[in-house]
Amino acid sequence: MNIPNHVAIIMDGNGRWAKAKGMPRNYGHVQGAKTVEDMCEIAWNMGIKYLTVYAFSTENWSRPDDEVNALMKLLRNYMKNCIKRASANNMRVRVIGDKTRLDEDIRKSIADLEEATKDYTGLNFTIAINYGGRDELRRAVKAISEEVKAGSLEPSDITEETIAMHLDTAGLPDPDLLIRTCGELRISNFLLWQISYSEIYVTDVPWPDFNKEELVKACEAYSGRTRKFGNVLK
Ligand code: FPP
């Protein structure tokens, strides 16, 4: 099987999964966070080198306060506890998104985690928090404009590479496979620039039930496809 180098996941369906069990939505998020932990190990053991997950979008702030607070609490705990697990698994952790809107303590945990794991050579695990593809492009355009204004960059020298280098994902390869759980056929503002040539796989399985068998199915579907980069078949 041809294993994708970089898998990105839109982890949908936590709420519906919980509701189907007669439980509150937040129970679905707690279970979803456990699935994230399992998936890091499973993905690495399958030969996947980069895993990127959509944990909190720029749109998620409009959810009810108690749900936003519960998600932030989950992410806060996750960041604190992740250093130990990342060290045990040699996993490098990065966070993409606009961190300026996050609470100070979460920003500090993220900075500590990124610093502590920066030399690890196992799975490259990236978590998108307060992330939106349009907002990421807006911030990149702003940064590029500032360089032009300062005179350090000529507009005629702006290439696709210049844009890629100013995105949160600078230095990461583009995803080969984008998985969305729980059935919706949408991109939801995730990695808009980076998924230009990614293969897309949608499963009806809600995120808390996603497991090794489901990841293998997604990779098998990917493996059976002929990929096209622009007009070039690979
Ligand atoms: C979508 O389900 C999921 C989210 C908005 C949050 C994803 C967060 C996690 C999986 C947990 C935290 C992550 C980490 C990295 C620790 P939904 O609530 O939109 O489900 P629904 O569409 O069924 O309502």
Short mmCIF file of C-alpha atoms and ligand atoms in Angstrom, two decimals:
data_model
loop_
_atom_site.label_atom_id
_atom_site.label_comp_id
_atom_site.label_asym_id
_atom_site.label_seq_id
_atom_site.Cartn_x
_atom_site.Cartn_y
_atom_site.Cartn_z
CA MET A 1 0.00 0.00 0.00
CA ASN A 2 1.17 3.52 -0.83
CA ILE A 3 1.10 5.31 2.55
CA PRO A 4 0.46 9.08 2.47
CA ASN A 5 3.30 11.14 3.91
CA HIS A 6 0.97 13.79 5.36
CA VAL A 7 -2.60 13.16 6.51
CA ALA A 8 -4.84 16.05 7.56
CA ILE A 9 -8.11 15.40 9.40
CA ILE A 10 -11.31 17.38 9.88
CA MET A 11 -12.52 15.69 13.07
CA ASP A 12 -16.28 16.08 12.78
CA GLY A 13 -19.18 14.44 14.58
CA ASN A 14 -18.27 14.63 18.26
CA GLY A 15 -21.61 16.28 19.04
CA ARG A 16 -23.72 13.86 17.00
CA TRP A 17 -21.85 10.89 18.48
CA ALA A 18 -22.61 12.09 22.02
CA LYS A 19 -26.23 12.94 21.23
CA ALA A 20 -26.80 9.45 19.82
CA LYS A 21 -25.71 8.11 23.21
CA GLY A 22 -27.96 10.54 25.11
CA MET A 23 -24.90 12.38 26.40
CA PRO A 24 -23.95 16.10 26.33
CA ARG A 25 -21.90 17.36 23.36
CA ASN A 26 -18.87 17.96 25.55
CA TYR A 27 -18.67 14.24 26.29
CA GLY A 28 -18.14 13.79 22.55
CA HIS A 29 -15.24 16.25 22.60
CA VAL A 30 -13.60 14.45 25.55
CA GLN A 31 -13.89 11.17 23.68
CA GLY A 32 -12.64 12.90 20.52
CA ALA A 33 -9.51 14.06 22.35
CA LYS A 34 -8.79 10.43 23.30
CA THR A 35 -9.15 9.43 19.64
CA VAL A 36 -6.56 12.11 18.76
CA GLU A 37 -4.06 10.53 21.15
CA ASP A 38 -4.64 7.03 19.75
CA MET A 39 -4.42 8.28 16.19
CA CYS A 40 -0.93 9.79 16.67
CA GLU A 41 0.46 6.40 17.61
CA ILE A 42 -1.50 4.48 14.97
CA ALA A 43 -0.56 6.90 12.17
CA TRP A 44 3.16 6.73 13.03
CA ASN A 45 3.10 2.93 13.21
CA MET A 46 1.54 2.85 9.75
CA GLY A 47 4.35 4.96 8.32
CA ILE A 48 2.59 8.33 8.20
CA LYS A 49 5.14 11.07 8.95
CA TYR A 50 2.88 14.14 9.29
CA LEU A 51 -0.53 14.31 10.95
CA THR A 52 -2.50 17.56 11.13
CA VAL A 53 -5.83 17.88 12.96
CA TYR A 54 -8.46 20.64 13.03
CA ALA A 55 -9.18 21.10 16.73
CA PHE A 56 -10.75 24.57 16.88
CA SER A 57 -11.68 26.81 13.98
CA THR A 58 -11.96 30.60 13.84
CA GLU A 59 -15.72 29.95 13.46
CA ASN A 60 -15.95 27.78 16.59
CA TRP A 61 -15.96 30.89 18.85
CA SER A 62 -19.61 31.37 17.88
CA ARG A 63 -20.63 28.14 19.64
CA PRO A 64 -22.37 28.46 23.06
CA ASP A 65 -20.01 29.74 25.78
CA ASP A 66 -20.08 26.51 27.77
CA GLU A 67 -18.99 24.51 24.71
CA VAL A 68 -16.18 26.96 23.85
CA ASN A 69 -15.02 26.85 27.49
CA ALA A 70 -15.12 23.05 27.55
CA LEU A 71 -13.09 22.85 24.32
CA MET A 72 -10.53 25.34 25.67
CA LYS A 73 -10.29 23.35 28.90
CA LEU A 74 -9.66 20.18 26.89
CA LEU A 75 -6.99 21.87 24.79
CA ARG A 76 -5.42 23.44 27.89
CA ASN A 77 -5.11 20.00 29.56
CA TYR A 78 -3.95 18.41 26.36
CA MET A 79 -1.09 20.91 25.92
CA LYS A 80 0.02 20.42 29.52
CA ASN A 81 -0.01 16.62 29.38
CA CYS A 82 1.32 16.28 25.86
CA ILE A 83 5.00 17.00 26.67
CA LYS A 84 5.40 13.69 28.49
CA ARG A 85 3.72 11.66 25.78
CA ALA A 86 5.55 13.51 23.00
CA SER A 87 8.88 12.79 24.68
CA ALA A 88 8.03 9.11 25.09
CA ASN A 89 7.05 8.87 21.41
CA ASN A 90 9.71 11.22 19.97
CA MET A 91 6.82 13.27 18.55
CA ARG A 92 7.26 16.86 17.33
CA VAL A 93 4.24 19.01 18.08
CA ARG A 94 3.32 22.28 16.37
CA VAL A 95 0.26 24.47 16.69
CA ILE A 96 -1.08 26.46 13.73
CA GLY A 97 -3.68 29.23 13.85
CA ASP A 98 -3.84 32.69 15.37
CA LYS A 99 -2.60 32.11 18.92
CA THR A 100 -3.05 35.77 19.93
CA ARG A 101 -6.71 35.16 20.82
CA LEU A 102 -5.91 32.25 23.16
CA ASP A 103 -5.54 32.67 26.93
CA GLU A 104 -2.03 33.49 28.12
CA ASP A 105 -1.55 30.15 29.94
CA ILE A 106 -2.52 28.15 26.83
CA ARG A 107 -0.11 30.22 24.71
CA LYS A 108 2.63 29.50 27.23
CA SER A 109 1.91 25.73 27.22
CA ILE A 110 1.97 25.74 23.42
CA ALA A 111 5.31 27.59 23.35
CA ASP A 112 6.76 25.15 25.93
CA LEU A 113 5.48 22.14 24.00
CA GLU A 114 6.79 23.37 20.64
CA GLU A 115 10.18 24.18 22.15
CA ALA A 116 10.50 20.90 24.09
CA THR A 117 9.68 18.78 21.03
CA LYS A 118 11.41 20.75 18.26
CA ASP A 119 14.26 18.28 17.79
CA TYR A 120 12.14 15.13 17.91
CA THR A 121 12.26 13.04 14.78
CA GLY A 122 9.12 10.90 15.07
CA LEU A 123 5.63 11.93 14.02
CA ASN A 124 5.18 15.59 13.07
CA PHE A 125 1.90 16.31 14.79
CA THR A 126 0.23 19.64 14.05
CA ILE A 127 -2.84 20.92 15.86
CA ALA A 128 -4.93 23.72 14.32
CA ILE A 129 -6.35 25.98 17.04
CA ASN A 130 -8.20 29.22 16.30
CA TYR A 131 -7.32 28.34 12.73
CA GLY A 132 -9.09 29.41 9.55
CA GLY A 133 -7.62 29.08 6.06
CA ARG A 134 -8.83 32.54 5.05
CA ASP A 135 -7.50 34.11 8.23
CA GLU A 136 -4.14 32.38 7.68
CA LEU A 137 -3.98 33.83 4.15
CA ARG A 138 -4.98 37.27 5.46
CA ARG A 139 -2.14 37.16 8.02
CA ALA A 140 0.32 36.01 5.35
CA VAL A 141 -0.71 38.85 2.99
CA LYS A 142 -0.30 41.31 5.87
CA ALA A 143 3.20 40.02 6.69
CA ILE A 144 4.25 40.10 3.02
CA SER A 145 2.85 43.65 2.63
CA GLU A 146 4.88 44.78 5.61
CA GLU A 147 8.07 43.43 3.99
CA VAL A 148 7.20 45.21 0.75
CA LYS A 149 6.51 48.43 2.65
CA ALA A 150 9.82 48.12 4.52
CA GLY A 151 11.59 47.71 1.17
CA SER A 152 12.95 44.22 1.88
CA LEU A 153 10.74 42.54 -0.76
CA GLU A 154 9.88 43.55 -4.32
CA PRO A 155 6.28 42.81 -5.41
CA SER A 156 7.65 41.26 -8.61
CA ASP A 157 9.62 38.76 -6.48
CA ILE A 158 6.50 37.35 -4.81
CA THR A 159 6.13 33.72 -5.86
CA GLU A 160 3.93 30.85 -4.67
CA GLU A 161 6.90 29.88 -2.49
CA THR A 162 6.86 33.35 -0.86
CA ILE A 163 3.20 32.84 0.08
CA ALA A 164 3.78 29.28 1.36
CA MET A 165 6.68 30.53 3.50
CA HIS A 166 4.43 33.09 5.21
CA LEU A 167 1.71 30.60 6.10
CA ASP A 168 1.50 28.96 9.55
CA THR A 169 2.49 25.71 7.85
CA ALA A 170 5.83 27.04 6.53
CA GLY A 171 8.27 24.13 6.45
CA LEU A 172 5.56 21.44 6.42
CA PRO A 173 4.79 19.46 3.26
CA ASP A 174 1.28 19.81 1.82
CA PRO A 175 -1.19 17.10 2.91
CA ASP A 176 -1.42 14.12 0.56
CA LEU A 177 -4.70 12.97 2.05
CA LEU A 178 -7.47 14.97 3.71
CA ILE A 179 -9.92 12.92 5.78
CA ARG A 180 -13.25 14.24 7.00
CA THR A 181 -15.27 12.18 9.47
CA CYS A 182 -19.07 12.10 9.92
CA GLY A 183 -20.15 12.51 6.35
CA GLU A 184 -20.26 16.22 5.47
CA LEU A 185 -18.80 17.08 2.06
CA ARG A 186 -17.17 20.37 3.06
CA ILE A 187 -13.68 21.83 3.56
CA SER A 188 -14.82 24.20 6.34
CA ASN A 189 -11.99 26.72 5.86
CA PHE A 190 -9.25 24.14 6.61
CA LEU A 191 -5.81 24.46 4.95
CA LEU A 192 -7.26 26.17 1.87
CA TRP A 193 -3.88 26.82 0.21
CA GLN A 194 -2.25 23.55 1.25
CA ILE A 195 -4.92 21.07 0.05
CA SER A 196 -4.83 22.19 -3.60
CA TYR A 197 -3.76 18.71 -4.73
CA SER A 198 -4.72 16.60 -1.72
CA GLU A 199 -6.88 13.54 -2.17
CA ILE A 200 -10.10 13.76 -0.17
CA TYR A 201 -11.67 10.90 1.77
CA VAL A 202 -14.96 11.27 3.63
CA THR A 203 -16.28 8.62 5.99
CA ASP A 204 -19.64 8.51 7.79
CA VAL A 205 -17.89 7.35 10.98
CA PRO A 206 -18.01 10.09 13.67
CA TRP A 207 -14.61 11.16 15.02
CA PRO A 208 -14.87 9.47 18.47
CA ASP A 209 -15.37 6.10 16.68
CA PHE A 210 -12.53 6.65 14.19
CA ASN A 211 -9.88 3.96 14.69
CA LYS A 212 -7.04 2.06 13.07
CA GLU A 213 -9.38 0.11 10.79
CA GLU A 214 -10.88 3.37 9.50
CA LEU A 215 -7.47 4.95 8.93
CA VAL A 216 -6.36 1.85 7.01
CA LYS A 217 -9.51 2.12 4.85
CA ALA A 218 -8.75 5.77 4.10
CA CYS A 219 -5.15 4.93 3.18
CA GLU A 220 -6.28 2.04 0.98
CA ALA A 221 -8.63 4.38 -0.89
CA TYR A 222 -5.77 6.87 -1.25
CA SER A 223 -3.39 4.18 -2.38
CA GLY A 224 -5.71 3.11 -5.19
CA ARG A 225 -5.92 6.56 -6.73
CA THR A 226 -3.81 8.14 -9.45
CA ARG A 227 -2.74 11.53 -8.21
CA LYS A 228 -2.70 14.64 -10.31
CA PHE A 229 -0.56 17.67 -9.49
CA GLY A 230 -1.76 20.46 -11.75
CA ASN A 231 -1.65 18.77 -15.15
CA VAL A 232 0.98 16.28 -14.09
CA LEU A 233 0.13 12.69 -13.19
CA LYS A 234 2.27 11.13 -10.45
C1 FPP B 1 -16.41 18.76 15.47
O1 FPP B 1 -17.46 18.07 16.07
C2 FPP B 1 -15.28 18.82 16.36
C3 FPP B 1 -14.81 19.98 16.94
C4 FPP B 1 -15.40 21.29 16.69
C5 FPP B 1 -13.70 19.97 17.87
C6 FPP B 1 -12.66 18.94 17.67
C7 FPP B 1 -11.98 18.74 18.98
C8 FPP B 1 -11.56 17.57 19.49
C9 FPP B 1 -11.59 16.32 18.75
C10 FPP B 1 -11.03 17.47 20.87
C11 FPP B 1 -9.84 18.28 21.20
C12 FPP B 1 -8.67 18.10 20.32
C13 FPP B 1 -7.40 17.90 20.73
C14 FPP B 1 -6.27 18.02 19.78
C15 FPP B 1 -7.07 17.54 22.12
P1 FPP B 1 -18.82 18.78 16.23
O2 FPP B 1 -18.95 19.26 17.62
O3 FPP B 1 -19.00 19.83 15.19
O4 FPP B 1 -19.81 17.60 15.99
P2 FPP B 1 -21.25 17.70 15.32
O5 FPP B 1 -21.03 18.16 13.90
O6 FPP B 1 -21.74 16.28 15.41
O7 FPP B 1 -22.04 18.65 16.12
#
